[in-house]
PDB file of C-alpha atoms and ligand atoms in Angstrom:
ATOM      1  CA  MET A   1     107.162  60.913 118.116  1.00 90.00           C
ATOM      2  CA  ARG A   2     103.755  59.329 117.586  1.00 92.00           C
ATOM      3  CA  VAL A   3     102.043  62.525 118.826  1.00 89.00           C
ATOM      4  CA  VAL A   4     103.610  64.445 116.018  1.00 89.00           C
ATOM      5  CA  CYS A   5     103.750  61.622 113.494  1.00 93.00           C
ATOM      6  CA  ALA A   6      99.924  61.384 113.668  1.00 93.00           C
ATOM      7  CA  GLN A   7      99.717  64.872 112.691  1.00 90.00           C
ATOM      8  CA  GLY A   8     101.806  64.140 109.561  1.00 93.00           C
ATOM      9  CA  ILE A   9     104.876  65.712 110.940  1.00 92.00           C
ATOM     10  CA  GLY A  10     107.793  63.064 110.671  1.00 94.00           C
ATOM     11  CA  LEU A  11     107.261  59.605 109.532  1.00 95.00           C
ATOM     12  CA  GLU A  12     107.289  56.057 111.274  1.00 96.00           C
ATOM     13  CA  PRO A  13     108.202  54.135 108.195  1.00 95.00           C
ATOM     14  CA  MET A  14     108.302  50.861 110.229  1.00 96.00           C
ATOM     15  CA  PRO A  15     107.283  50.227 113.849  1.00 95.00           C
ATOM     16  CA  ASP A  16     109.805  52.054 116.193  1.00 94.00           C
ATOM     17  CA  VAL A  17     111.707  53.783 113.462  1.00 96.00           C
ATOM     18  CA  TYR A  18     111.089  57.564 112.941  1.00 96.00           C
ATOM     19  CA  ALA A  19     112.259  59.672 109.913  1.00 96.00           C
ATOM     20  CA  HIS A  20     112.382  63.434 108.975  1.00 94.00           C
ATOM     21  CA  ASN A  21     109.818  64.331 106.439  1.00 95.00           C
ATOM     22  CA  GLU A  22     109.443  67.819 104.838  1.00 92.00           C
ATOM     23  CA  LYS A  23     107.129  69.011 107.596  1.00 90.00           C
ATOM     24  CA  LEU A  24     109.448  67.888 110.182  1.00 90.00           C
ATOM     25  CA  LEU A  25     112.636  69.459 108.607  1.00 89.00           C
ATOM     26  CA  ALA A  26     110.654  72.885 108.458  1.00 85.00           C
ATOM     27  CA  TYR A  27     110.930  72.868 112.283  1.00 82.00           C
ATOM     28  CA  THR A  28     114.748  72.247 112.367  1.00 83.00           C
ATOM     29  CA  THR A  29     115.894  75.508 110.813  1.00 78.00           C
ATOM     30  CA  GLY A  30     115.281  79.129 110.265  1.00 75.00           C
ATOM     31  CA  PRO A  31     112.320  81.120 111.767  1.00 74.00           C
ATOM     32  CA  SER A  32     110.143  77.925 112.071  1.00 78.00           C
ATOM     33  CA  LYS A  33     112.725  76.323 114.869  1.00 81.00           C
ATOM     34  CA  CYS A  34     112.815  79.823 116.439  1.00 82.00           C
ATOM     35  CA  PHE A  35     109.225  79.922 116.444  1.00 81.00           C
ATOM     36  CA  PHE A  36     108.898  76.653 117.880  1.00 83.00           C
ATOM     37  CA  LYS A  37     111.705  77.369 120.801  1.00 85.00           C
ATOM     38  CA  CYS A  38     109.793  80.581 121.599  1.00 85.00           C
ATOM     39  CA  LEU A  39     106.713  78.517 122.476  1.00 85.00           C
ATOM     40  CA  ILE A  40     108.462  76.502 124.622  1.00 87.00           C
ATOM     41  CA  ASP A  41     110.011  79.327 126.252  1.00 88.00           C
ATOM     42  CA  GLN A  42     106.782  80.845 126.804  1.00 87.00           C
ATOM     43  CA  ASP A  43     105.154  77.450 127.920  1.00 89.00           C
ATOM     44  CA  PHE A  44     107.917  77.571 130.798  1.00 91.00           C
ATOM     45  CA  ALA A  45     106.550  80.799 132.137  1.00 93.00           C
ATOM     46  CA  PHE A  46     103.153  79.514 131.928  1.00 93.00           C
ATOM     47  CA  LYS A  47     104.162  76.560 134.169  1.00 94.00           C
ATOM     48  CA  GLN A  48     105.565  78.735 136.830  1.00 95.00           C
ATOM     49  CA  LEU A  49     102.163  80.927 136.967  1.00 95.00           C
ATOM     50  CA  PRO A  50     100.958  79.196 140.035  1.00 96.00           C
ATOM     51  CA  ARG A  51     104.039  79.802 141.978  1.00 97.00           C
ATOM     52  CA  TYR A  52     104.092  83.456 140.713  1.00 97.00           C
ATOM     53  CA  LEU A  53     100.596  84.008 142.110  1.00 96.00           C
ATOM     54  CA  GLN A  54     101.218  82.446 145.275  1.00 97.00           C
ATOM     55  CA  THR A  55     104.239  84.961 145.925  1.00 97.00           C
ATOM     56  CA  HIS A  56     102.901  88.197 144.232  1.00 97.00           C
ATOM     57  CA  SER A  57     100.130  90.681 144.436  1.00 95.00           C
ATOM     58  CA  LYS A  58      97.989  91.849 141.881  1.00 90.00           C
ATOM     59  CA  GLU A  59      99.896  95.039 141.579  1.00 92.00           C
ATOM     60  CA  ASP A  60     103.112  93.198 140.866  1.00 94.00           C
ATOM     61  CA  LEU A  61     101.425  91.871 137.568  1.00 90.00           C
ATOM     62  CA  LEU A  62     101.027  95.449 136.243  1.00 90.00           C
ATOM     63  CA  ASN A  63     104.685  96.142 136.902  1.00 93.00           C
ATOM     64  CA  ARG A  64     106.985  95.762 134.105  1.00 93.00           C
ATOM     65  CA  THR A  65     109.755  94.458 136.070  1.00 95.00           C
ATOM     66  CA  LYS A  66     107.874  91.879 137.977  1.00 96.00           C
ATOM     67  CA  SER A  67     106.524  89.993 135.148  1.00 95.00           C
ATOM     68  CA  PRO A  68     105.687  86.234 135.430  1.00 96.00           C
ATOM     69  CA  TYR A  69     108.269  85.812 132.501  1.00 95.00           C
ATOM     70  CA  ALA A  70     111.225  87.578 134.351  1.00 96.00           C
ATOM     71  CA  PHE A  71     110.087  85.525 137.586  1.00 96.00           C
ATOM     72  CA  ALA A  72     110.420  82.192 135.789  1.00 95.00           C
ATOM     73  CA  HIS A  73     113.800  83.083 134.463  1.00 93.00           C
ATOM     74  CA  ASN A  74     114.880  84.247 137.719  1.00 95.00           C
ATOM     75  CA  MET A  75     115.287  87.845 136.370  1.00 96.00           C
ATOM     76  CA  GLU A  76     112.930  89.834 138.475  1.00 96.00           C
ATOM     77  CA  GLY A  77     114.009  93.534 138.342  1.00 96.00           C
ATOM     78  CA  LYS A  78     114.106  93.461 134.616  1.00 96.00           C
ATOM     79  CA  THR A  79     111.646  93.898 131.880  1.00 94.00           C
ATOM     80  CA  TYR A  80     110.686  91.242 129.374  1.00 93.00           C
ATOM     81  CA  TYR A  81     112.818  93.111 126.886  1.00 92.00           C
ATOM     82  CA  GLU A  82     115.849  93.341 129.306  1.00 94.00           C
ATOM     83  CA  VAL A  83     115.632  89.505 129.875  1.00 94.00           C
ATOM     84  CA  ILE A  84     115.576  88.581 126.232  1.00 91.00           C
ATOM     85  CA  SER A  85     118.259  90.915 125.576  1.00 90.00           C
ATOM     86  CA  ALA A  86     120.518  89.440 127.981  1.00 92.00           C
ATOM     87  CA  ASP A  87     120.878  86.412 126.228  1.00 91.00           C
ATOM     88  CA  PRO A  88     121.766  86.781 122.297  1.00 90.00           C
ATOM     89  CA  ASP A  89     120.239  83.336 121.396  1.00 87.00           C
ATOM     90  CA  ARG A  90     117.204  84.167 123.095  1.00 89.00           C
ATOM     91  CA  LEU A  91     116.880  87.927 121.408  1.00 88.00           C
ATOM     92  CA  GLU A  92     117.355  86.067 117.892  1.00 85.00           C
ATOM     93  CA  MET A  93     114.762  83.573 118.694  1.00 85.00           C
ATOM     94  CA  PHE A  94     112.276  86.387 119.549  1.00 86.00           C
ATOM     95  CA  ASN A  95     112.867  88.541 116.694  1.00 82.00           C
ATOM     96  CA  GLN A  96     112.905  85.612 114.140  1.00 81.00           C
ATOM     97  CA  THR A  97     109.510  84.325 115.749  1.00 83.00           C
ATOM     98  CA  LEU A  98     107.959  87.834 114.846  1.00 80.00           C
ATOM     99  CA  VAL A  99     109.237  87.479 111.377  1.00 76.00           C
ATOM    100  CA  GLN A 100     107.587  83.991 111.281  1.00 74.00           C
ATOM    101  CA  MET A 101     104.285  85.041 112.927  1.00 75.00           C
ATOM    102  CA  ASP A 102     104.404  87.993 110.363  1.00 72.00           C
ATOM    103  CA  GLU A 103     102.913  85.380 107.581  1.00 64.00           C
ATOM    104  CA  ALA A 104      99.934  85.135 109.655  1.00 67.00           C
ATOM    105  CA  MET A 105      99.467  88.550 110.500  1.00 77.00           C
ATOM    106  CA  PRO A 106      98.246  91.052 107.859  1.00 85.00           C
ATOM    107  CA  VAL A 107      99.685  94.571 107.191  1.00 89.00           C
ATOM    108  CA  LEU A 108      97.667  95.601 104.404  1.00 92.00           C
ATOM    109  CA  GLY A 109      94.123  95.211 103.622  1.00 93.00           C
ATOM    110  CA  MET A 110      93.237  97.309 106.801  1.00 96.00           C
ATOM    111  CA  PHE A 111      94.090 101.172 106.612  1.00 97.00           C
ATOM    112  CA  PRO A 112      94.136 102.392 102.766  1.00 97.00           C
ATOM    113  CA  PHE A 113      97.859 103.611 102.686  1.00 97.00           C
ATOM    114  CA  SER A 114      97.479 104.464  99.047  1.00 96.00           C
ATOM    115  CA  SER A 115      94.716 107.058 100.065  1.00 96.00           C
ATOM    116  CA  LEU A 116      97.682 109.321 101.382  1.00 96.00           C
ATOM    117  CA  GLN A 117      99.251 110.112  98.110  1.00 97.00           C
ATOM    118  CA  SER A 118      97.983 113.555  97.447  1.00 96.00           C
ATOM    119  CA  GLN A 119      98.594 114.863 101.053  1.00 97.00           C
ATOM    120  CA  VAL A 120     102.086 113.466 101.248  1.00 97.00           C
ATOM    121  CA  GLY A 121     102.755 114.752  97.714  1.00 96.00           C
ATOM    122  CA  ALA A 122     101.394 117.930  98.887  1.00 96.00           C
ATOM    123  CA  GLU A 123     103.890 117.863 102.124  1.00 97.00           C
ATOM    124  CA  PRO A 124     107.078 115.601 101.201  1.00 96.00           C
ATOM    125  CA  ASP A 125     109.410 117.366 103.764  1.00 97.00           C
ATOM    126  CA  ARG A 126     107.102 115.843 106.559  1.00 98.00           C
ATOM    127  CA  PRO A 127     108.083 112.110 107.025  1.00 98.00           C
ATOM    128  CA  PHE A 128     105.700 109.708 105.558  1.00 98.00           C
ATOM    129  CA  ILE A 129     105.692 107.124 108.569  1.00 98.00           C
ATOM    130  CA  VAL A 130     107.588 106.230 111.623  1.00 98.00           C
ATOM    131  CA  ASP A 131     107.147 102.711 112.621  1.00 97.00           C
ATOM    132  CA  VAL A 132     107.969 102.844 116.236  1.00 98.00           C
ATOM    133  CA  GLY A 133     109.080  99.461 117.764  1.00 96.00           C
ATOM    134  CA  GLY A 134     109.149  98.144 114.220  1.00 93.00           C
ATOM    135  CA  GLY A 135     111.617  95.568 115.093  1.00 87.00           C
ATOM    136  CA  TYR A 136     112.951  92.885 112.229  1.00 76.00           C
ATOM    137  CA  VAL A 137     109.517  92.885 110.762  1.00 71.00           C
ATOM    138  CA  ARG A 138     109.444  94.171 107.093  1.00 81.00           C
ATOM    139  CA  ILE A 139     106.558  96.200 107.682  1.00 89.00           C
ATOM    140  CA  LEU A 140     107.590  99.281 105.874  1.00 92.00           C
ATOM    141  CA  MET A 141     108.671  96.930 103.052  1.00 89.00           C
ATOM    142  CA  PHE A 142     104.770  95.673 102.857  1.00 91.00           C
ATOM    143  CA  ILE A 143     103.241  99.156 103.079  1.00 94.00           C
ATOM    144  CA  GLN A 144     105.530 100.282 100.024  1.00 94.00           C
ATOM    145  CA  GLN A 145     103.452  97.827  97.893  1.00 94.00           C
ATOM    146  CA  GLU A 146     100.751 100.679  98.336  1.00 96.00           C
ATOM    147  CA  ALA A 147     103.167 103.579  98.942  1.00 96.00           C
ATOM    148  CA  PRO A 148     106.082 103.061  96.416  1.00 94.00           C
ATOM    149  CA  ALA A 149     109.115 104.539  98.396  1.00 93.00           C
ATOM    150  CA  GLY A 150     106.541 106.051 100.801  1.00 95.00           C
ATOM    151  CA  PHE A 151     105.520 108.520  97.911  1.00 96.00           C
ATOM    152  CA  GLY A 152     108.865 110.266  98.133  1.00 95.00           C
ATOM    153  CA  ALA A 153     108.765 111.012 101.794  1.00 97.00           C
ATOM    154  CA  GLU A 154     111.019 109.583 104.508  1.00 96.00           C
ATOM    155  CA  MET A 155     110.253 106.498 106.065  1.00 96.00           C
ATOM    156  CA  ILE A 156     111.544 105.508 109.536  1.00 96.00           C
ATOM    157  CA  LEU A 157     111.970 102.670 111.351  1.00 95.00           C
ATOM    158  CA  GLN A 158     112.522 102.839 115.270  1.00 96.00           C
ATOM    159  CA  ASP A 159     113.368 100.323 117.925  1.00 95.00           C
ATOM    160  CA  ARG A 160     115.820  99.498 120.807  1.00 93.00           C
ATOM    161  CA  PRO A 161     119.408  99.906 120.162  1.00 93.00           C
ATOM    162  CA  ASP A 162     120.408  96.328 119.990  1.00 88.00           C
ATOM    163  CA  VAL A 163     117.617  95.513 117.795  1.00 89.00           C
ATOM    164  CA  ILE A 164     118.379  98.671 115.251  1.00 91.00           C
ATOM    165  CA  ASP A 165     122.039  97.609 115.342  1.00 88.00           C
ATOM    166  CA  ALA A 166     121.137  93.864 114.573  1.00 83.00           C
ATOM    167  CA  ILE A 167     119.167  94.734 111.341  1.00 82.00           C
ATOM    168  CA  ALA A 168     121.261  94.500 108.271  1.00 75.00           C
ATOM    169  CA  GLN A 169     121.817  97.918 106.672  1.00 70.00           C
ATOM    170  CA  ASP A 170     120.035  97.379 103.253  1.00 71.00           C
ATOM    171  CA  SER A 171     117.577  94.845 104.683  1.00 74.00           C
ATOM    172  CA  ILE A 172     114.706  97.267 103.993  1.00 77.00           C
ATOM    173  CA  PRO A 173     115.060  99.713 101.127  1.00 79.00           C
ATOM    174  CA  ASN A 174     114.108 103.378 101.367  1.00 84.00           C
ATOM    175  CA  VAL A 175     114.097 103.197 105.290  1.00 91.00           C
ATOM    176  CA  THR A 176     116.160 105.172 107.787  1.00 93.00           C
ATOM    177  CA  LYS A 177     116.798 103.380 111.079  1.00 93.00           C
ATOM    178  CA  ILE A 178     116.669 105.201 114.421  1.00 94.00           C
ATOM    179  CA  ALA A 179     117.243 103.776 117.813  1.00 96.00           C
ATOM    180  CA  HIS A 180     114.481 105.232 120.184  1.00 97.00           C
ATOM    181  CA  ASP A 181     112.758 104.197 123.385  1.00 97.00           C
ATOM    182  CA  PHE A 182     109.289 104.873 123.142  1.00 98.00           C
ATOM    183  CA  PHE A 183     108.957 105.474 126.758  1.00 97.00           C
ATOM    184  CA  THR A 184     110.633 108.884 126.170  1.00 98.00           C
ATOM    185  CA  PRO A 185     109.086 111.796 123.649  1.00 97.00           C
ATOM    186  CA  GLN A 186     109.002 110.970 119.965  1.00 98.00           C
ATOM    187  CA  PRO A 187     111.787 112.902 118.307  1.00 98.00           C
ATOM    188  CA  VAL A 188     110.119 112.909 114.783  1.00 98.00           C
ATOM    189  CA  LYS A 189     107.839 115.682 114.569  1.00 98.00           C
ATOM    190  CA  ASN A 190     104.601 115.934 112.387  1.00 98.00           C
ATOM    191  CA  ALA A 191     104.827 112.825 110.520  1.00 98.00           C
ATOM    192  CA  HIS A 192     101.878 111.814 108.289  1.00 98.00           C
ATOM    193  CA  LEU A 193     101.786 108.452 110.046  1.00 98.00           C
ATOM    194  CA  TYR A 194     103.086 106.879 113.358  1.00 98.00           C
ATOM    195  CA  LEU A 195     102.645 103.252 113.653  1.00 98.00           C
ATOM    196  CA  LEU A 196     102.641 100.932 116.558  1.00 98.00           C
ATOM    197  CA  ARG A 197     102.089  97.559 115.579  1.00 96.00           C
ATOM    198  CA  ARG A 198     101.923  94.730 118.131  1.00 93.00           C
ATOM    199  CA  ILE A 199     103.423  97.060 120.396  1.00 96.00           C
ATOM    200  CA  LEU A 200     100.574  98.043 123.169  1.00 97.00           C
ATOM    201  CA  HIS A 201      99.501  94.537 123.665  1.00 96.00           C
ATOM    202  CA  ASP A 202     102.672  94.085 125.373  1.00 94.00           C
ATOM    203  CA  PHE A 203     101.694  96.405 128.228  1.00 95.00           C
ATOM    204  CA  TYR A 204      98.741  97.348 130.454  1.00 95.00           C
ATOM    205  CA  GLU A 205      96.850 100.508 130.084  1.00 96.00           C
ATOM    206  CA  PRO A 206      99.142 102.744 132.158  1.00 95.00           C
ATOM    207  CA  ASP A 207     102.099 102.177 130.133  1.00 95.00           C
ATOM    208  CA  CYS A 208     100.225 102.303 126.859  1.00 97.00           C
ATOM    209  CA  ILE A 209      98.999 105.665 127.811  1.00 98.00           C
ATOM    210  CA  LYS A 210     102.738 106.807 128.387  1.00 98.00           C
ATOM    211  CA  ILE A 211     103.846 105.657 124.734  1.00 98.00           C
ATOM    212  CA  VAL A 212     100.934 107.045 122.954  1.00 98.00           C
ATOM    213  CA  LYS A 213     101.105 110.393 125.046  1.00 98.00           C
ATOM    214  CA  ASN A 214     104.921 110.428 123.991  1.00 98.00           C
ATOM    215  CA  ILE A 215     103.811 110.001 120.240  1.00 98.00           C
ATOM    216  CA  ALA A 216     100.798 112.672 120.492  1.00 98.00           C
ATOM    217  CA  SER A 217     103.292 115.206 121.785  1.00 97.00           C
ATOM    218  CA  SER A 218     104.982 115.072 118.374  1.00 98.00           C
ATOM    219  CA  MET A 219     101.574 114.786 116.211  1.00 98.00           C
ATOM    220  CA  GLY A 220     100.451 117.511 114.122  1.00 97.00           C
ATOM    221  CA  PRO A 221      96.755 118.384 113.019  1.00 96.00           C
ATOM    222  CA  THR A 222      96.945 115.816 110.083  1.00 97.00           C
ATOM    223  CA  SER A 223      99.093 113.230 111.501  1.00 98.00           C
ATOM    224  CA  ARG A 224      97.370 109.950 112.290  1.00 98.00           C
ATOM    225  CA  LEU A 225      98.351 107.161 114.680  1.00 98.00           C
ATOM    226  CA  LEU A 226      97.897 103.614 113.761  1.00 98.00           C
ATOM    227  CA  ILE A 227      97.628 101.195 116.380  1.00 98.00           C
ATOM    228  CA  GLY A 228      97.782  97.543 114.603  1.00 96.00           C
ATOM    229  CA  ASP A 229      96.548  95.017 117.402  1.00 95.00           C
ATOM    230  CA  PHE A 230      93.659  92.353 117.902  1.00 94.00           C
ATOM    231  CA  VAL A 231      90.774  94.246 119.012  1.00 95.00           C
ATOM    232  CA  VAL A 232      89.300  91.803 121.606  1.00 94.00           C
ATOM    233  CA  PRO A 233      85.189  91.319 121.435  1.00 92.00           C
ATOM    234  CA  GLU A 234      83.566  92.923 124.360  1.00 91.00           C
ATOM    235  CA  LYS A 235      82.288  89.363 125.201  1.00 92.00           C
ATOM    236  CA  THR A 236      83.591  85.731 124.598  1.00 91.00           C
ATOM    237  CA  HIS A 237      81.510  83.764 122.178  1.00 90.00           C
ATOM    238  CA  ILE A 238      81.742  80.182 121.516  1.00 90.00           C
ATOM    239  CA  GLY A 239      83.488  79.878 117.959  1.00 85.00           C
ATOM    240  CA  ASP A 240      85.541  83.139 118.701  1.00 84.00           C
ATOM    241  CA  ASP A 241      89.144  83.375 116.814  1.00 82.00           C
ATOM    242  CA  PHE A 242      90.909  81.502 119.705  1.00 83.00           C
ATOM    243  CA  MET A 243      94.423  83.119 118.455  1.00 84.00           C
ATOM    244  CA  ILE A 244      93.538  86.491 120.531  1.00 90.00           C
ATOM    245  CA  TYR A 245      92.884  84.798 123.756  1.00 91.00           C
ATOM    246  CA  TRP A 246      95.834  82.587 123.662  1.00 88.00           C
ATOM    247  CA  MET A 247      97.911  85.686 122.632  1.00 90.00           C
ATOM    248  CA  ASP A 248      96.047  87.656 125.471  1.00 93.00           C
ATOM    249  CA  PHE A 249      97.188  84.964 128.051  1.00 92.00           C
ATOM    250  CA  SER A 250     100.594  85.022 126.501  1.00 91.00           C
ATOM    251  CA  MET A 251     100.864  88.523 126.940  1.00 93.00           C
ATOM    252  CA  MET A 252     100.294  88.418 130.740  1.00 94.00           C
ATOM    253  CA  MET A 253     103.599  86.792 131.027  1.00 93.00           C
ATOM    254  CA  LEU A 254     105.161  89.910 129.781  1.00 91.00           C
ATOM    255  CA  THR A 255     102.718  92.254 131.967  1.00 91.00           C
ATOM    256  CA  GLY A 256     100.525  92.902 128.814  1.00 95.00           C
ATOM    257  CA  LYS A 257      97.035  92.282 127.549  1.00 95.00           C
ATOM    258  CA  GLU A 258      94.994  92.392 124.294  1.00 96.00           C
ATOM    259  CA  LYS A 259      92.222  95.029 124.455  1.00 97.00           C
ATOM    260  CA  THR A 260      88.797  95.928 123.549  1.00 96.00           C
ATOM    261  CA  ALA A 261      87.675  98.889 121.220  1.00 97.00           C
ATOM    262  CA  LYS A 262      86.612 100.519 124.619  1.00 97.00           C
ATOM    263  CA  GLN A 263      90.210  99.866 126.310  1.00 98.00           C
ATOM    264  CA  PHE A 264      91.650 101.611 123.270  1.00 98.00           C
ATOM    265  CA  GLU A 265      89.328 104.560 123.175  1.00 98.00           C
ATOM    266  CA  MET A 266      90.082 105.171 126.943  1.00 98.00           C
ATOM    267  CA  ILE A 267      93.950 104.802 126.227  1.00 98.00           C
ATOM    268  CA  LEU A 268      93.557 107.408 123.299  1.00 98.00           C
ATOM    269  CA  ASP A 269      91.550 109.954 125.161  1.00 98.00           C
ATOM    270  CA  ALA A 270      93.924 109.884 128.366  1.00 98.00           C
ATOM    271  CA  ALA A 271      96.686 110.509 125.856  1.00 98.00           C
ATOM    272  CA  GLY A 272      95.196 113.505 124.288  1.00 97.00           C
ATOM    273  CA  LEU A 273      93.643 111.744 121.153  1.00 98.00           C
ATOM    274  CA  GLU A 274      90.258 110.390 119.697  1.00 98.00           C
ATOM    275  CA  LEU A 275      89.380 107.562 117.645  1.00 98.00           C
ATOM    276  CA  VAL A 276      89.049 108.063 113.815  1.00 98.00           C
ATOM    277  CA  GLN A 277      88.103 104.571 112.885  1.00 97.00           C
ATOM    278  CA  ILE A 278      88.582 100.929 113.620  1.00 97.00           C
ATOM    279  CA  HIS A 279      90.041  99.208 110.256  1.00 97.00           C
ATOM    280  CA  PRO A 280      89.378  95.397 110.475  1.00 95.00           C
ATOM    281  CA  TYR A 281      90.870  92.755 108.548  1.00 92.00           C
ATOM    282  CA  ALA A 282      88.573  90.810 106.558  1.00 89.00           C
ATOM    283  CA  PHE A 283      88.465  87.971 108.988  1.00 83.00           C
ATOM    284  CA  GLY A 284      89.919  87.317 112.577  1.00 80.00           C
ATOM    285  CA  SER A 285      90.237  89.881 114.921  1.00 84.00           C
ATOM    286  CA  GLN A 286      93.370  91.953 113.693  1.00 89.00           C
ATOM    287  CA  SER A 287      92.519  95.517 113.053  1.00 94.00           C
ATOM    288  CA  ILE A 288      94.168  98.916 112.627  1.00 97.00           C
ATOM    289  CA  VAL A 289      92.935 101.447 114.973  1.00 98.00           C
ATOM    290  CA  GLU A 290      93.256 105.100 113.552  1.00 98.00           C
ATOM    291  CA  ALA A 291      93.561 108.079 115.980  1.00 98.00           C
ATOM    292  CA  LYS A 292      94.225 111.662 115.609  1.00 98.00           C
ATOM    293  CA  LEU A 293      94.723 114.755 117.861  1.00 98.00           C
ATOM    294  CA  LYS A 294      91.747 115.761 119.591  1.00 96.00           C
ATOM    295  CA  SER A 295      89.828 118.323 117.517  1.00 87.00           C
ATOM    296  CA  ASN A 296      88.734 120.472 120.551  1.00 74.00           C
ATOM    297  CA  GLY A 297      92.297 120.544 121.469  1.00 63.00           C
ATOM    298  CA  ASP A 298      91.813 118.788 125.017  1.00 59.00           C
ATOM    299  CA  LYS A 299      95.067 116.948 126.389  1.00 56.00           C
TER     300      LYS A 299
HETATM  301  C1  SAM B 301     106.025  92.587 119.824  1.00 82.56           C
HETATM  302  S1  SAM B 301     107.413  93.173 119.003  1.00 82.56           S
HETATM  303  C2  SAM B 301     106.302  94.161 117.432  1.00 82.56           C
HETATM  304  C3  SAM B 301     107.437  94.414 116.154  1.00 82.56           C
HETATM  305  C4  SAM B 301     106.923  94.818 115.331  1.00 82.56           C
HETATM  306  N1  SAM B 301     106.122  95.975 115.318  1.00 82.56           N
HETATM  307  C5  SAM B 301     105.492  93.836 114.651  1.00 82.56           C
HETATM  308  O1  SAM B 301     104.610  94.277 114.291  1.00 82.56           O
HETATM  309  O2  SAM B 301     105.938  92.695 114.560  1.00 82.56           O
HETATM  310  C6  SAM B 301     107.822  94.724 120.051  1.00 82.56           C
HETATM  311  C7  SAM B 301     108.992  95.392 119.548  1.00 82.56           C
HETATM  312  O3  SAM B 301     109.069  96.651 120.405  1.00 82.56           O
HETATM  313  C8  SAM B 301     110.343  96.863 120.725  1.00 82.56           C
HETATM  314  N2  SAM B 301     110.577  97.522 121.928  1.00 82.56           N
HETATM  315  C9  SAM B 301     110.412  97.094 123.171  1.00 82.56           C
HETATM  316  N3  SAM B 301     110.559  97.913 124.204  1.00 82.56           N
HETATM  317  C10 SAM B 301     110.868  99.326 123.212  1.00 82.56           C
HETATM  318  C11 SAM B 301     111.141 100.287 123.606  1.00 82.56           C
HETATM  319  N4  SAM B 301     111.320 100.799 125.084  1.00 82.56           N
HETATM  320  N5  SAM B 301     111.481 101.492 122.856  1.00 82.56           N
HETATM  321  C12 SAM B 301     111.465 100.921 121.496  1.00 82.56           C
HETATM  322  N6  SAM B 301     111.089  99.842 121.289  1.00 82.56           N
HETATM  323  C13 SAM B 301     110.905  98.695 121.938  1.00 82.56           C
HETATM  324  C14 SAM B 301     111.073  95.314 120.633  1.00 82.56           C
HETATM  325  O4  SAM B 301     112.347  95.339 120.529  1.00 82.56           O
HETATM  326  C15 SAM B 301     110.171  94.682 119.624  1.00 82.56           C
HETATM  327  O5  SAM B 301     111.025  94.737 118.131  1.00 82.56           O
END
């Protein structure tokens, strides 16, 4: 208790007597509670890492069904998402944690969504945006601040069936929800935008190429793929935003990693796409990587 009280979380009104204060109460309910539990859950996998490395090969670390997280929970053979889905409390904890982290991770202020108004207005039968693996996070609601009601075109949220089922019907206005596995071809054709936010960091390059290829197969000449992730500096510098490195290490528990600009370009190239531009946020390392089909038609 002294450790947290010294940070202003909880009080010690007299020696050895502890009391709640506003900051401590924030960790006992809602998304903050889930976030805290999620960190403890992740920490459990960190602690098993020496045992994992003694008993596994480097190739195992690239195998989605042999993640350090699944190993720590005695559930090898299942992917990270299969492990969390096996326990409704853990799934809820994860989903709420994403909502909580969202406060700290911007959606707007990188790609200029409002700039698509005339393109979408000219072809409103094409969906405006498909948020692939969008989860609980209300990204499409934020985007509507710049693109009200998707400029009249459809906005689609895709995720795994159990996640889609758990999202309240009217939680995000103007949005169609569809269950879709991003390891299978994208069923929504020729949308103006496809968004993969905080998805590719869950995976190493071979799986990222599969996911991006599945989207590329449905893109038209003016479709854009937006990848919302950290872009890791090519080299570490003193004073770097350490959140990316913590997140990178955390993603290793799931068999994933944060990527550099060069690594994103390699993934895009292998999936038949090319980089248009990287849109960084004003501070930190959060960015949107914008890509389109290769102009020369190479796959
Ligand atoms: C790290 S979360 C990111 C959620 C959201 N895009 C965001 O920015 O917060 C990854 C999401 O991908 C979903 N997901 C995992 N595997 C998937 C699959 N094979 N097909 C579709 N969605 C999947 C998860 O359910 C989860 O909602």
